[in-house]
């Protein structure tokens, strides 16, 4: 299978808006002539390939997940600190991606020059124009789902054109343009599958999600008033079925889709592929997911065991799985294998754990007991317990045995063996959060006693050092996600049966747990939201899904009216600590070093970010400002 690996640097001028004058960059004289670029399909493709940077907005990895309780972070990564504290740092002066006009211009240059080319065959023109429309739609979708309104430009502007253009009137107008481009792409693109390049199924797959988001923002800021016969829902279903019939298949090796072993899995509909010749660990999500641990750091807390390699991990971790997320990886009940519930609601947990025992003692650097846990002064206890005398269970067995298979495929937790090393993340382990406190607040360790496994290549050599070269790929769209989009469309239609059938596709195949038996909308939405969370974690989905469900309201958002608060965006981050003997645990909430982890969500203004005020100052046609800003 062919892959598009890197972009080719053939550039044209980019448009710059200015309130005082019109500026249009001209083609430098040392670049390849446009006549040559557009003389053949092969030459035109070099320009098209270098436009695919647009798709980086949809790359797997943390994405916008730091805004959610999927992730506990240090340093307020991705601007999440100012977003959730609602401090003065969150202003209407930031860009938030609104200025995408350079990318759009490239797409319009492709459409214009391919159309006018005398050297490109008509059949090829149809495909290349459809490809440009796909890329234009994806550039605009990134703006629409964040800000709602876009500056729609569908031609190549020149120095005689008016640059002070208006925005769309509302999100619906924005999405109408985006959906039309994607529908044209579905019609005009070939079915041929080339890794890293779009085709009709790629366009259709993204269209399923765009239509759901468009539906949520109808009538904004008023409620969307969802109707079962809304044409957008029919578009989701029709395009999902097109993709499902397009020759893709759910992958049995879930973990492998996100590392080197199944990077071109038949489930992956669109991915971004990078080669080691121009990629290092530091330019991948691995750099901010794995620790930086040495023997002396472990020994300061009398931790064990030491790693086999002296320094296997030399990364700079910034984001970690939160307990809020991992509680949603369900566990099969040992007494009733048809029953699947959170790990601390199983019969084995209830029979084994005494939640009335105090397992907390003051934190100390040396001599910390093997049967206790600790908390810091600014943390609040949520729950604690200890295995009852005579029970054969441990906290490890309760959290690992019979659990959703994606838990092990996605998370490095206590007693996980990875990269030939045994991670112990309990008290006095070799990779736990308290090691950071022992080492003077060292940022080299997890804040949650967990690290990401999803998206981590296993063949990096000689160690995970920022300068080590590695192949890497980002998953942007896959069949499992399409099935979930389809399930959501059926939920919005009130069709519980078909919704459950489709959410069970990933739950059973990837999770390897019993199928959902939900028989009403309330239960089906609950199972669907959990399924989407664990299936698509670290795939840049959760934040926008939560906003979408908040706009829908009702069963989609815990019974809250449309446009109301979103509990998951305000609830405290939870962390679980485990004793050295793995028989005691405690769960706490807290700031965990940063105000980022103290969340605030203001419904009156947070469903959309603002149009940058500085741009409104230069061009009043961008008014009105989004509500609340």
Coordinates of C-alpha atoms in Angstrom, one line a residue:
X1 CA 0.0 0.0 0.0
X2 CA 1.3 3.4 -0.9
X3 CA 1.9 6.1 1.8
X4 CA 2.2 9.8 1.7
X5 CA 5.0 10.4 4.1
X6 CA 6.1 14.0 3.9
X7 CA 5.0 17.2 2.3
X8 CA 6.8 18.9 -0.6
X9 CA 7.6 22.5 -0.1
X10 CA 6.1 24.3 -3.1
X11 CA 4.5 27.4 -1.9
X12 CA 2.3 30.2 -3.2
X13 CA 1.5 33.5 -1.7
X14 CA -0.7 33.7 1.3
X15 CA -3.4 36.2 1.9
X16 CA -3.0 38.7 4.7
X17 CA -5.9 40.8 6.0
X18 CA -5.2 44.3 7.1
X19 CA -7.7 47.1 7.8
X20 CA -5.5 49.7 6.2
X21 CA -4.3 48.1 3.0
X22 CA -4.6 45.0 0.8
X23 CA -1.6 42.7 0.7
X24 CA -1.2 39.7 -1.5
X25 CA 2.1 37.8 -1.4
X26 CA 3.5 37.2 -4.8
X27 CA 5.3 34.1 -6.0
X28 CA 9.1 34.3 -5.3
X29 CA 11.2 34.1 -8.5
X30 CA 13.3 31.3 -7.1
X31 CA 10.3 28.9 -7.0
X32 CA 9.0 26.5 -9.6
X33 CA 6.8 28.1 -12.2
X34 CA 3.1 27.6 -11.9
X35 CA 2.9 26.6 -15.5
X36 CA 5.1 23.6 -14.6
X37 CA 3.2 22.8 -11.4
X38 CA -0.2 22.6 -13.2
X39 CA 1.0 21.0 -16.4
X40 CA 0.3 17.5 -15.3
X41 CA -1.5 15.5 -12.6
X42 CA 1.8 14.3 -11.2
X43 CA 3.2 17.8 -10.8
X44 CA -0.1 19.2 -9.4
X45 CA 0.0 16.4 -6.7
X46 CA 3.2 17.8 -5.3
X47 CA 1.4 21.0 -4.4
X48 CA -1.7 19.1 -3.2
X49 CA 0.4 16.8 -0.9
X50 CA 2.0 19.8 0.7
X51 CA -1.5 21.1 1.6
X52 CA -2.3 18.1 3.8
X53 CA -0.9 19.8 6.9
X54 CA -4.6 20.9 7.3
X55 CA -5.2 17.4 8.7
X56 CA -2.9 17.9 11.6
X57 CA -5.9 19.4 13.5
X58 CA -7.4 15.9 13.6
X59 CA -4.3 13.9 14.7
X60 CA -4.6 11.4 17.5
X61 CA -2.9 12.2 20.8
X62 CA -4.1 14.5 23.6
X63 CA -5.6 17.0 21.2
X64 CA -8.3 18.9 23.2
X65 CA -8.6 16.1 25.8
X66 CA -6.7 18.2 28.4
X67 CA -9.9 20.3 28.6
X68 CA -11.7 17.1 29.9
X69 CA -11.3 14.8 32.8
X70 CA -9.7 12.2 30.6
X71 CA -6.4 13.8 31.4
X72 CA -4.6 15.1 34.4
X73 CA -1.9 17.5 33.3
X74 CA 1.0 19.5 34.7
X75 CA 1.9 22.9 33.3
X76 CA -1.5 23.6 31.9
X77 CA -0.7 22.0 28.5
X78 CA -2.4 23.2 25.4
X79 CA -3.6 26.4 27.1
X80 CA -5.9 24.3 29.2
X81 CA -4.9 26.2 32.4
X82 CA -6.4 29.5 31.2
X83 CA -9.4 27.8 29.6
X84 CA -10.6 26.1 32.7
X85 CA -9.7 28.6 35.4
X86 CA -11.6 31.3 33.4
X87 CA -8.9 33.6 34.6
X88 CA -8.1 36.9 32.7
X89 CA -5.8 34.8 30.6
X90 CA -8.9 33.5 28.8
X91 CA -9.7 36.5 26.6
X92 CA -11.2 37.3 23.3
X93 CA -7.8 38.3 22.0
X94 CA -6.5 34.9 21.2
X95 CA -6.8 33.5 17.7
X96 CA -8.2 30.0 18.5
X97 CA -7.5 29.0 14.9
X98 CA -9.8 31.5 13.3
X99 CA -7.3 32.7 10.7
X100 CA -7.1 29.7 8.4
X101 CA -7.1 31.8 5.2
X102 CA -3.6 30.7 4.1
X103 CA -4.7 27.1 4.1
X104 CA -7.9 27.9 2.4
X105 CA -6.1 29.9 -0.3
X106 CA -4.0 26.8 -1.1
X107 CA -7.1 24.8 -1.6
X108 CA -8.6 27.5 -3.9
X109 CA -5.4 27.7 -5.9
X110 CA -5.7 23.9 -6.5
X111 CA -9.3 24.2 -7.6
X112 CA -8.6 27.1 -9.9
X113 CA -5.4 25.9 -11.6
X114 CA -6.6 22.3 -12.0
X115 CA -9.8 23.6 -13.6
X116 CA -7.8 25.8 -16.0
X117 CA -5.0 23.3 -16.8
X118 CA -4.7 22.1 -20.4
X119 CA -2.4 19.2 -19.4
X120 CA -4.6 17.4 -16.8
X121 CA -7.2 15.0 -18.1
X122 CA -10.9 15.7 -17.2
X123 CA -11.2 12.6 -15.1
X124 CA -8.1 13.5 -13.1
X125 CA -9.4 17.1 -12.7
X126 CA -12.6 15.8 -11.1
X127 CA -10.6 13.8 -8.5
X128 CA -8.1 16.6 -7.8
X129 CA -10.8 19.2 -7.4
X130 CA -12.7 16.9 -5.0
X131 CA -9.5 16.4 -3.0
X132 CA -9.1 20.2 -2.7
X133 CA -12.7 20.6 -1.6
X134 CA -12.1 17.9 1.1
X135 CA -9.1 19.8 2.4
X136 CA -10.9 23.1 2.3
X137 CA -13.8 21.6 4.2
X138 CA -11.5 20.1 6.8
X139 CA -9.7 23.4 7.3
X140 CA -13.0 25.2 7.9
X141 CA -14.4 22.4 10.1
X142 CA -11.5 23.0 12.5
X143 CA -12.7 26.6 12.9
X144 CA -16.4 25.9 12.9
X145 CA -16.3 23.4 15.8
X146 CA -14.2 25.8 17.8
X147 CA -15.6 29.3 17.0
X148 CA -18.8 28.5 15.0
X149 CA -18.4 31.1 12.3
X150 CA -15.9 31.2 9.4
X151 CA -14.9 33.6 6.7
X152 CA -16.0 31.6 3.6
X153 CA -13.7 32.1 0.6
X154 CA -14.2 29.9 -2.5
X155 CA -12.0 31.6 -5.0
X156 CA -8.4 32.8 -5.3
X157 CA -8.3 36.4 -4.2
X158 CA -6.1 38.9 -6.0
X159 CA -4.9 42.4 -5.3
X160 CA -8.1 43.9 -6.8
X161 CA -10.5 41.9 -4.6
X162 CA -12.1 43.1 -1.4
X163 CA -10.3 41.5 1.6
X164 CA -12.5 42.8 4.3
X165 CA -15.0 39.9 4.0
X166 CA -17.7 39.1 6.5
X167 CA -18.0 35.9 8.6
X168 CA -20.9 33.6 8.2
X169 CA -24.0 34.7 10.1
X170 CA -24.1 31.6 12.4
X171 CA -22.7 28.1 12.8
X172 CA -25.4 26.6 10.5
X173 CA -24.3 28.7 7.6
X174 CA -20.7 27.6 8.3
X175 CA -21.6 23.9 8.3
X176 CA -23.7 24.2 5.2
X177 CA -20.6 25.2 3.3
X178 CA -18.5 22.5 4.9
X179 CA -21.1 19.8 4.3
X180 CA -21.5 20.8 0.6
X181 CA -17.7 20.6 0.1
X182 CA -17.6 17.2 1.7
X183 CA -20.5 15.9 -0.3
X184 CA -18.8 17.1 -3.5
X185 CA -15.7 15.3 -2.3
X186 CA -17.6 12.0 -1.7
X187 CA -19.0 12.2 -5.2
X188 CA -15.7 13.2 -6.9
X189 CA -13.0 11.3 -5.1
X190 CA -12.0 7.7 -6.1
X191 CA -12.5 4.7 -3.9
X192 CA -8.8 3.9 -4.1
X193 CA -7.1 3.6 -0.6
X194 CA -3.7 5.2 -0.2
X195 CA -2.5 5.6 3.4
X196 CA -2.2 9.3 4.2
X197 CA -4.4 10.5 1.3
X198 CA -8.1 11.1 1.2
X199 CA -10.7 9.1 -0.8
X200 CA -14.5 9.0 -1.0
X201 CA -14.7 6.9 2.2
X202 CA -12.4 9.3 4.1
X203 CA -14.7 12.2 3.1
X204 CA -17.8 10.2 4.0
X205 CA -16.4 9.2 7.4
X206 CA -15.6 12.8 8.4
X207 CA -19.0 13.9 7.0
X208 CA -20.7 11.6 9.6
X209 CA -19.1 13.6 12.4
X210 CA -19.4 17.0 10.8
X211 CA -23.2 16.4 10.4
X212 CA -23.5 15.5 14.1
X213 CA -21.7 18.7 15.1
X214 CA -23.7 20.8 12.7
X215 CA -26.9 19.4 14.2
X216 CA -25.8 20.3 17.7
X217 CA -25.2 24.0 16.8
X218 CA -28.4 24.6 14.9
X219 CA -30.2 27.7 16.2
X220 CA -27.2 28.7 18.3
X221 CA -27.2 30.0 21.0
X222 CA -30.8 28.7 21.3
X223 CA -31.5 25.0 21.7
X224 CA -31.1 22.9 18.5
X225 CA -34.6 21.3 18.6
X226 CA -33.5 17.9 17.3
X227 CA -36.1 16.1 15.2
X228 CA -35.9 12.4 14.3
X229 CA -36.5 13.2 10.6
X230 CA -33.8 15.8 10.4
X231 CA -31.9 15.5 7.1
X232 CA -28.6 15.7 8.8
X233 CA -29.3 12.5 10.7
X234 CA -30.1 10.8 7.4
X235 CA -26.8 12.1 6.0
X236 CA -24.9 10.6 9.0
X237 CA -26.5 7.2 8.4
X238 CA -26.1 7.1 4.6
X239 CA -22.5 8.1 4.7
X240 CA -21.7 5.7 7.6
X241 CA -23.2 2.9 5.6
X242 CA -21.1 3.9 2.6
X243 CA -18.0 3.6 4.7
X244 CA -19.0 0.4 6.3
X245 CA -19.5 -1.1 2.9
X246 CA -16.1 0.3 1.6
X247 CA -13.9 -2.6 2.5
X248 CA -12.7 -1.6 6.0
X249 CA -12.8 -3.9 9.0
X250 CA -12.6 -3.6 12.7
X251 CA -9.1 -4.5 14.0
X252 CA -8.7 -7.3 16.5
X253 CA -5.4 -5.8 17.7
X254 CA -6.7 -2.5 19.3
X255 CA -3.3 -1.5 20.7
X256 CA -1.5 -2.3 17.5
X257 CA -3.5 0.3 15.6
X258 CA -1.7 3.0 17.6
X259 CA 1.8 1.6 17.5
X260 CA 4.1 0.1 14.8
X261 CA 2.5 -3.3 14.6
X262 CA -0.8 -2.4 12.9
X263 CA -0.1 1.1 11.6
X264 CA -1.8 0.4 8.3
X265 CA -4.7 -1.6 9.8
X266 CA -7.7 -2.1 7.6
X267 CA -9.7 -0.3 10.3
X268 CA -7.7 3.0 9.8
X269 CA -9.6 5.2 7.3
X270 CA -7.2 8.1 7.5
X271 CA -3.9 8.5 9.2
X272 CA -0.9 10.8 9.1
X273 CA 2.4 8.9 8.5
X274 CA 5.8 10.1 9.4
X275 CA 9.1 8.4 8.8
X276 CA 12.2 8.2 11.1
X277 CA 14.3 10.2 8.6
X278 CA 12.5 13.4 9.8
X279 CA 10.8 12.3 13.0
X280 CA 12.1 12.0 16.6
X281 CA 10.5 11.0 19.8
X282 CA 10.3 14.7 20.7
X283 CA 8.0 15.4 17.8
X284 CA 5.4 12.7 18.8
X285 CA 3.0 12.4 21.7
X286 CA 5.4 9.9 23.2
X287 CA 7.6 12.7 24.4
X288 CA 4.9 14.1 26.8
X289 CA 3.5 10.7 27.8
X290 CA 6.4 8.8 29.2
X291 CA 8.6 9.5 32.3
X292 CA 12.2 10.4 32.9
X293 CA 13.3 8.0 35.7
X294 CA 16.8 7.1 37.0
X295 CA 17.9 4.8 39.8
X296 CA 18.8 7.6 42.1
X297 CA 15.3 9.1 41.9
X298 CA 13.8 5.7 42.8
X299 CA 16.2 5.1 45.6
X300 CA 15.3 8.4 47.3
X301 CA 11.9 6.9 48.2
X302 CA 13.2 3.4 48.8
X303 CA 11.3 2.4 45.7
X304 CA 11.6 -0.8 43.8
X305 CA 12.3 -2.5 41.5
X306 CA 15.0 -0.6 39.6
X307 CA 14.6 -0.6 35.9
X308 CA 16.6 -3.1 33.9
X309 CA 18.1 -0.4 31.7
X310 CA 19.8 2.5 33.5
X311 CA 17.6 5.1 31.8
X312 CA 15.0 3.5 29.5
X313 CA 12.8 6.6 29.5
X314 CA 14.1 10.2 29.1
X315 CA 11.0 12.1 28.2
X316 CA 9.1 15.0 29.6
X317 CA 5.7 13.9 30.7
X318 CA 2.9 16.4 30.7
X319 CA -0.4 14.5 30.5
X320 CA -1.6 11.3 32.1
X321 CA -4.8 9.2 32.3
X322 CA -7.1 10.4 35.1
X323 CA -9.0 8.1 37.3
X324 CA -12.1 9.7 36.0
X325 CA -11.4 8.2 32.7
X326 CA -10.2 4.8 33.7
X327 CA -13.2 4.1 36.0
X328 CA -15.1 3.8 32.7
X329 CA -13.2 0.7 31.6
X330 CA -15.7 -1.8 32.8
X331 CA -15.1 -5.2 34.6
X332 CA -16.9 -8.5 34.2
X333 CA -18.4 -9.7 37.4
X334 CA -16.8 -13.0 38.5
X335 CA -20.1 -14.2 40.1
X336 CA -22.1 -13.3 37.0
X337 CA -20.1 -13.2 33.8
X338 CA -23.0 -11.6 31.9
X339 CA -22.8 -8.6 34.2
X340 CA -20.2 -5.8 33.5
X341 CA -19.8 -2.8 35.8
X342 CA -17.2 -0.4 37.1
X343 CA -14.3 -2.2 38.9
X344 CA -15.4 -1.0 42.3
X345 CA -19.0 -2.2 41.8
X346 CA -18.3 -5.9 41.1
X347 CA -19.2 -8.6 43.5
X348 CA -15.5 -9.5 43.9
X349 CA -14.8 -5.9 45.0
X350 CA -17.8 -5.8 47.4
X351 CA -16.9 -9.1 48.9
X352 CA -13.2 -8.3 49.2
X353 CA -12.9 -4.7 50.3
X354 CA -13.5 -3.0 53.6
X355 CA -14.1 0.7 52.9
X356 CA -14.3 1.4 56.7
X357 CA -10.6 0.9 57.3
X358 CA -8.4 4.0 57.6
X359 CA -5.3 3.3 55.4
X360 CA -3.9 6.9 55.3
X361 CA -0.8 7.9 57.2
X362 CA 1.4 11.0 56.9
X363 CA 3.6 11.0 53.9
X364 CA 7.3 10.4 54.6
X365 CA 10.3 10.1 52.5
X366 CA 11.8 7.0 54.2
X367 CA 10.4 4.1 56.1
X368 CA 6.9 4.5 54.5
X369 CA 4.9 1.4 55.5
X370 CA 4.0 -1.2 52.8
X371 CA 0.4 -1.4 53.9
X372 CA -0.6 2.3 53.8
X373 CA -1.2 5.1 51.4
X374 CA -0.9 8.9 51.8
X375 CA -2.2 12.2 50.5
X376 CA -0.9 15.7 50.3
X377 CA -2.3 18.6 52.4
X378 CA -4.1 20.2 49.5
X379 CA -5.8 16.9 48.5
X380 CA -9.3 15.7 49.6
X381 CA -10.1 12.1 50.3
X382 CA -12.9 10.6 48.2
X383 CA -12.7 6.9 49.2
X384 CA -10.3 4.4 50.7
X385 CA -10.3 0.7 51.7
X386 CA -8.3 -2.4 52.4
X387 CA -8.6 -6.0 51.3
X388 CA -10.3 -8.0 54.1
X389 CA -8.3 -10.7 56.0
X390 CA -8.6 -14.0 54.3
X391 CA -9.5 -12.7 50.8
X392 CA -7.4 -13.8 47.9
X393 CA -8.0 -10.6 46.0
X394 CA -5.6 -7.7 45.7
X395 CA -6.2 -4.2 44.4
X396 CA -4.3 -5.4 41.3
X397 CA -6.7 -8.3 40.7
X398 CA -9.7 -6.1 41.2
X399 CA -8.5 -3.5 38.7
X400 CA -7.0 -5.8 36.1
X401 CA -8.7 -9.1 35.9
X402 CA -11.7 -9.5 33.7
X403 CA -11.5 -5.9 32.6
X404 CA -12.3 -4.2 29.3
X405 CA -9.4 -5.2 27.1
X406 CA -8.7 -1.6 26.1
X407 CA -7.6 -0.9 29.7
X408 CA -4.4 -2.8 29.2
X409 CA -4.0 -1.7 25.6
X410 CA -4.3 2.0 26.5
X411 CA -2.9 2.4 30.1
X412 CA 0.4 1.7 31.8
X413 CA -0.7 1.2 35.4
X414 CA 0.7 -0.5 38.5
X415 CA 2.5 -3.8 37.8
X416 CA 2.4 -3.3 34.0
X417 CA 5.3 -4.7 32.1
X418 CA 6.1 -2.4 29.1
X419 CA 9.3 -2.1 27.0
X420 CA 10.9 -4.9 29.0
X421 CA 10.4 -2.9 32.3
X422 CA 8.0 -3.5 35.2
X423 CA 6.2 -0.3 36.2
X424 CA 5.2 -0.2 39.8
X425 CA 3.1 2.9 40.6
X426 CA 2.0 2.2 44.1
X427 CA 3.6 3.8 47.2
X428 CA 7.4 3.1 47.1
X429 CA 7.2 1.9 43.5
X430 CA 9.5 2.9 40.7
X431 CA 7.3 5.2 38.7
X432 CA 4.6 6.6 41.1
X433 CA 3.5 10.1 41.6
X434 CA 5.0 10.6 45.0
X435 CA 8.5 10.1 43.5
X436 CA 8.0 13.6 42.1
X437 CA 7.4 15.0 45.6
X438 CA 10.5 13.2 47.0
X439 CA 12.6 14.6 44.2
X440 CA 11.6 18.2 44.9
X441 CA 8.5 18.5 42.7
X442 CA 10.3 16.8 39.8
X443 CA 8.1 16.9 36.7
X444 CA 9.5 13.6 35.4
X445 CA 6.8 11.4 36.9
X446 CA 3.1 10.8 36.5
X447 CA 0.5 12.8 38.5
X448 CA -2.0 10.0 38.4
X449 CA 0.0 6.8 39.0
X450 CA -0.6 5.9 35.3
X451 CA 1.0 6.6 32.0
X452 CA -0.3 6.3 28.4
X453 CA 0.3 3.1 26.5
X454 CA -2.0 4.0 23.6
X455 CA 0.0 5.7 20.9
X456 CA 3.4 4.5 22.2
X457 CA 5.6 2.7 19.7
X458 CA 7.3 -0.4 21.2
X459 CA 10.3 -0.6 18.9
X460 CA 12.0 2.7 19.8
X461 CA 15.7 2.1 20.3
X462 CA 18.0 2.4 22.2
X463 CA 15.7 4.2 24.6
X464 CA 12.8 6.8 24.7
X465 CA 15.1 9.8 24.4
X466 CA 13.8 13.0 22.7
X467 CA 16.4 12.9 20.0
X468 CA 15.9 9.3 19.0
X469 CA 14.6 8.8 15.5
X470 CA 11.4 6.8 15.0
X471 CA 8.6 6.2 12.6
X472 CA 5.2 7.5 13.9
X473 CA 1.6 7.7 12.7
X474 CA -1.4 9.6 13.9
X475 CA -4.9 8.0 13.6
X476 CA -7.4 10.7 12.5
X477 CA -10.4 8.5 11.5
X478 CA -11.2 4.9 11.7
X479 CA -14.1 2.5 11.3
X480 CA -14.8 2.1 15.0
X481 CA -15.4 5.9 15.2
X482 CA -17.8 5.7 12.2
X483 CA -19.8 3.0 14.0
X484 CA -20.1 5.2 17.0
X485 CA -21.2 8.2 14.9
X486 CA -23.8 6.0 13.4
X487 CA -24.9 4.8 16.9
X488 CA -25.3 8.5 17.9
X489 CA -27.4 9.3 14.9
X490 CA -29.8 6.4 15.8
X491 CA -29.9 7.6 19.4
X492 CA -31.0 11.1 18.2
X493 CA -33.7 9.4 16.0
X494 CA -34.9 7.5 19.1
X495 CA -34.0 4.1 17.5
X496 CA -32.5 2.3 20.6
X497 CA -32.2 -1.1 18.8
X498 CA -29.9 0.2 16.0
X499 CA -28.0 2.5 18.3
X500 CA -27.1 -0.4 20.6
X501 CA -26.2 -2.7 17.7
X502 CA -23.7 -0.2 16.5
X503 CA -22.1 0.8 19.8
X504 CA -21.7 -2.9 20.5
X505 CA -19.5 -3.3 17.4
X506 CA -16.5 -1.7 19.2
X507 CA -17.5 -2.7 22.8
X508 CA -17.5 -6.4 21.9
X509 CA -14.6 -6.5 19.4
X510 CA -12.2 -4.1 21.1
X511 CA -13.4 -4.2 24.7
X512 CA -14.0 -8.0 24.7
X513 CA -16.8 -7.5 27.2
X514 CA -20.5 -8.5 27.1
X515 CA -22.7 -6.5 24.7
X516 CA -24.8 -3.7 26.0
X517 CA -28.4 -4.8 26.6
X518 CA -29.8 -1.3 27.0
X519 CA -33.5 -1.2 26.1
X520 CA -34.3 2.5 26.6
X521 CA -32.8 5.8 25.6
X522 CA -31.5 6.7 29.0
X523 CA -29.5 3.5 29.4
X524 CA -28.5 3.5 25.7
X525 CA -27.0 7.0 26.0
X526 CA -25.2 6.1 29.2
X527 CA -23.6 3.0 27.6
X528 CA -22.9 4.9 24.4
X529 CA -21.1 7.8 26.1
X530 CA -19.0 5.4 28.1
X531 CA -18.2 3.4 25.0
X532 CA -17.1 6.4 23.0
X533 CA -14.9 7.6 25.9
X534 CA -12.9 4.4 26.3
X535 CA -12.8 3.6 22.5
X536 CA -11.7 7.0 21.4
X537 CA -9.5 8.3 24.3
X538 CA -6.4 10.0 23.0
X539 CA -8.0 10.4 19.6
X540 CA -8.9 14.1 19.9
X541 CA -12.6 13.5 20.3
X542 CA -13.9 13.9 23.9
X543 CA -14.0 17.6 24.2
X544 CA -16.0 18.2 21.1
X545 CA -18.3 15.3 21.8
X546 CA -19.1 16.7 25.3
X547 CA -19.9 20.1 23.8
X548 CA -22.2 18.4 21.2
X549 CA -24.0 16.4 23.9
X550 CA -24.3 19.5 26.1
X551 CA -26.0 21.2 23.2
X552 CA -28.4 18.3 22.7
X553 CA -29.2 18.1 26.4
X554 CA -31.5 15.6 28.0
X555 CA -30.3 12.0 27.9
X556 CA -27.2 13.1 26.0
X557 CA -26.1 15.3 28.9
X558 CA -27.2 13.7 32.2
X559 CA -30.8 15.1 31.9
X560 CA -29.6 18.7 31.8
X561 CA -31.5 21.1 29.5
X562 CA -29.9 21.9 26.2
X563 CA -27.0 24.3 26.4
X564 CA -26.6 23.8 30.2
X565 CA -23.5 23.0 32.2
X566 CA -21.4 19.9 31.4
X567 CA -20.6 18.0 34.6
X568 CA -17.5 16.2 33.1
X569 CA -16.0 19.6 32.3
X570 CA -16.3 20.8 35.9
X571 CA -15.9 17.7 38.1
X572 CA -12.7 17.3 40.2
X573 CA -9.9 15.2 38.9
X574 CA -9.5 12.0 40.8
X575 CA -6.3 10.0 41.5
X576 CA -5.9 6.6 43.1
X577 CA -3.0 5.5 45.3
X578 CA -2.2 1.9 46.0
X579 CA -0.1 0.6 48.9
X580 CA 3.1 -1.3 48.3
X581 CA 1.5 -4.6 49.3
X582 CA -1.4 -3.9 46.9
X583 CA -4.0 -4.4 49.6
X584 CA -4.9 -0.8 50.4
X585 CA -6.1 2.0 48.2
X586 CA -7.2 5.6 48.5
X587 CA -8.8 8.0 46.0
X588 CA -8.3 11.7 46.3
X589 CA -9.0 14.9 44.4
X590 CA -6.9 18.0 44.3
X591 CA -5.1 20.6 42.3
X592 CA -2.2 18.3 41.7
X593 CA 0.3 21.1 41.4
X594 CA -1.7 23.3 39.0
X595 CA -4.9 25.3 38.9
X596 CA -5.5 23.7 35.5
X597 CA -6.9 20.7 37.4
X598 CA -9.6 22.9 39.1
X599 CA -12.1 23.1 36.3
X600 CA -14.7 25.8 35.5
X601 CA -17.2 25.8 32.6
X602 CA -19.4 28.8 31.9
X603 CA -22.3 27.6 29.6
X604 CA -23.2 31.1 28.5
X605 CA -20.0 31.5 26.6
X606 CA -18.0 28.3 26.5
X607 CA -19.8 26.3 23.8
X608 CA -17.9 28.5 21.4
X609 CA -14.7 30.4 21.7
X610 CA -14.6 34.0 20.5
X611 CA -13.9 35.5 17.2
X612 CA -10.5 37.2 17.9
X613 CA -11.3 40.7 19.0
X614 CA -8.2 42.1 17.3
X615 CA -9.5 41.0 14.0
X616 CA -13.0 42.5 14.7
X617 CA -11.2 45.7 15.5
X618 CA -9.6 45.6 12.0
X619 CA -12.7 44.4 10.2
X620 CA -16.1 45.2 11.8
X621 CA -17.7 42.7 9.3
X622 CA -16.7 40.0 11.7
X623 CA -19.3 41.2 14.2
X624 CA -21.2 40.3 16.2
X625 CA -18.9 38.7 18.7
X626 CA -19.9 35.3 20.0
X627 CA -22.1 35.3 23.1
X628 CA -20.4 36.0 26.4
X629 CA -17.2 37.4 24.9

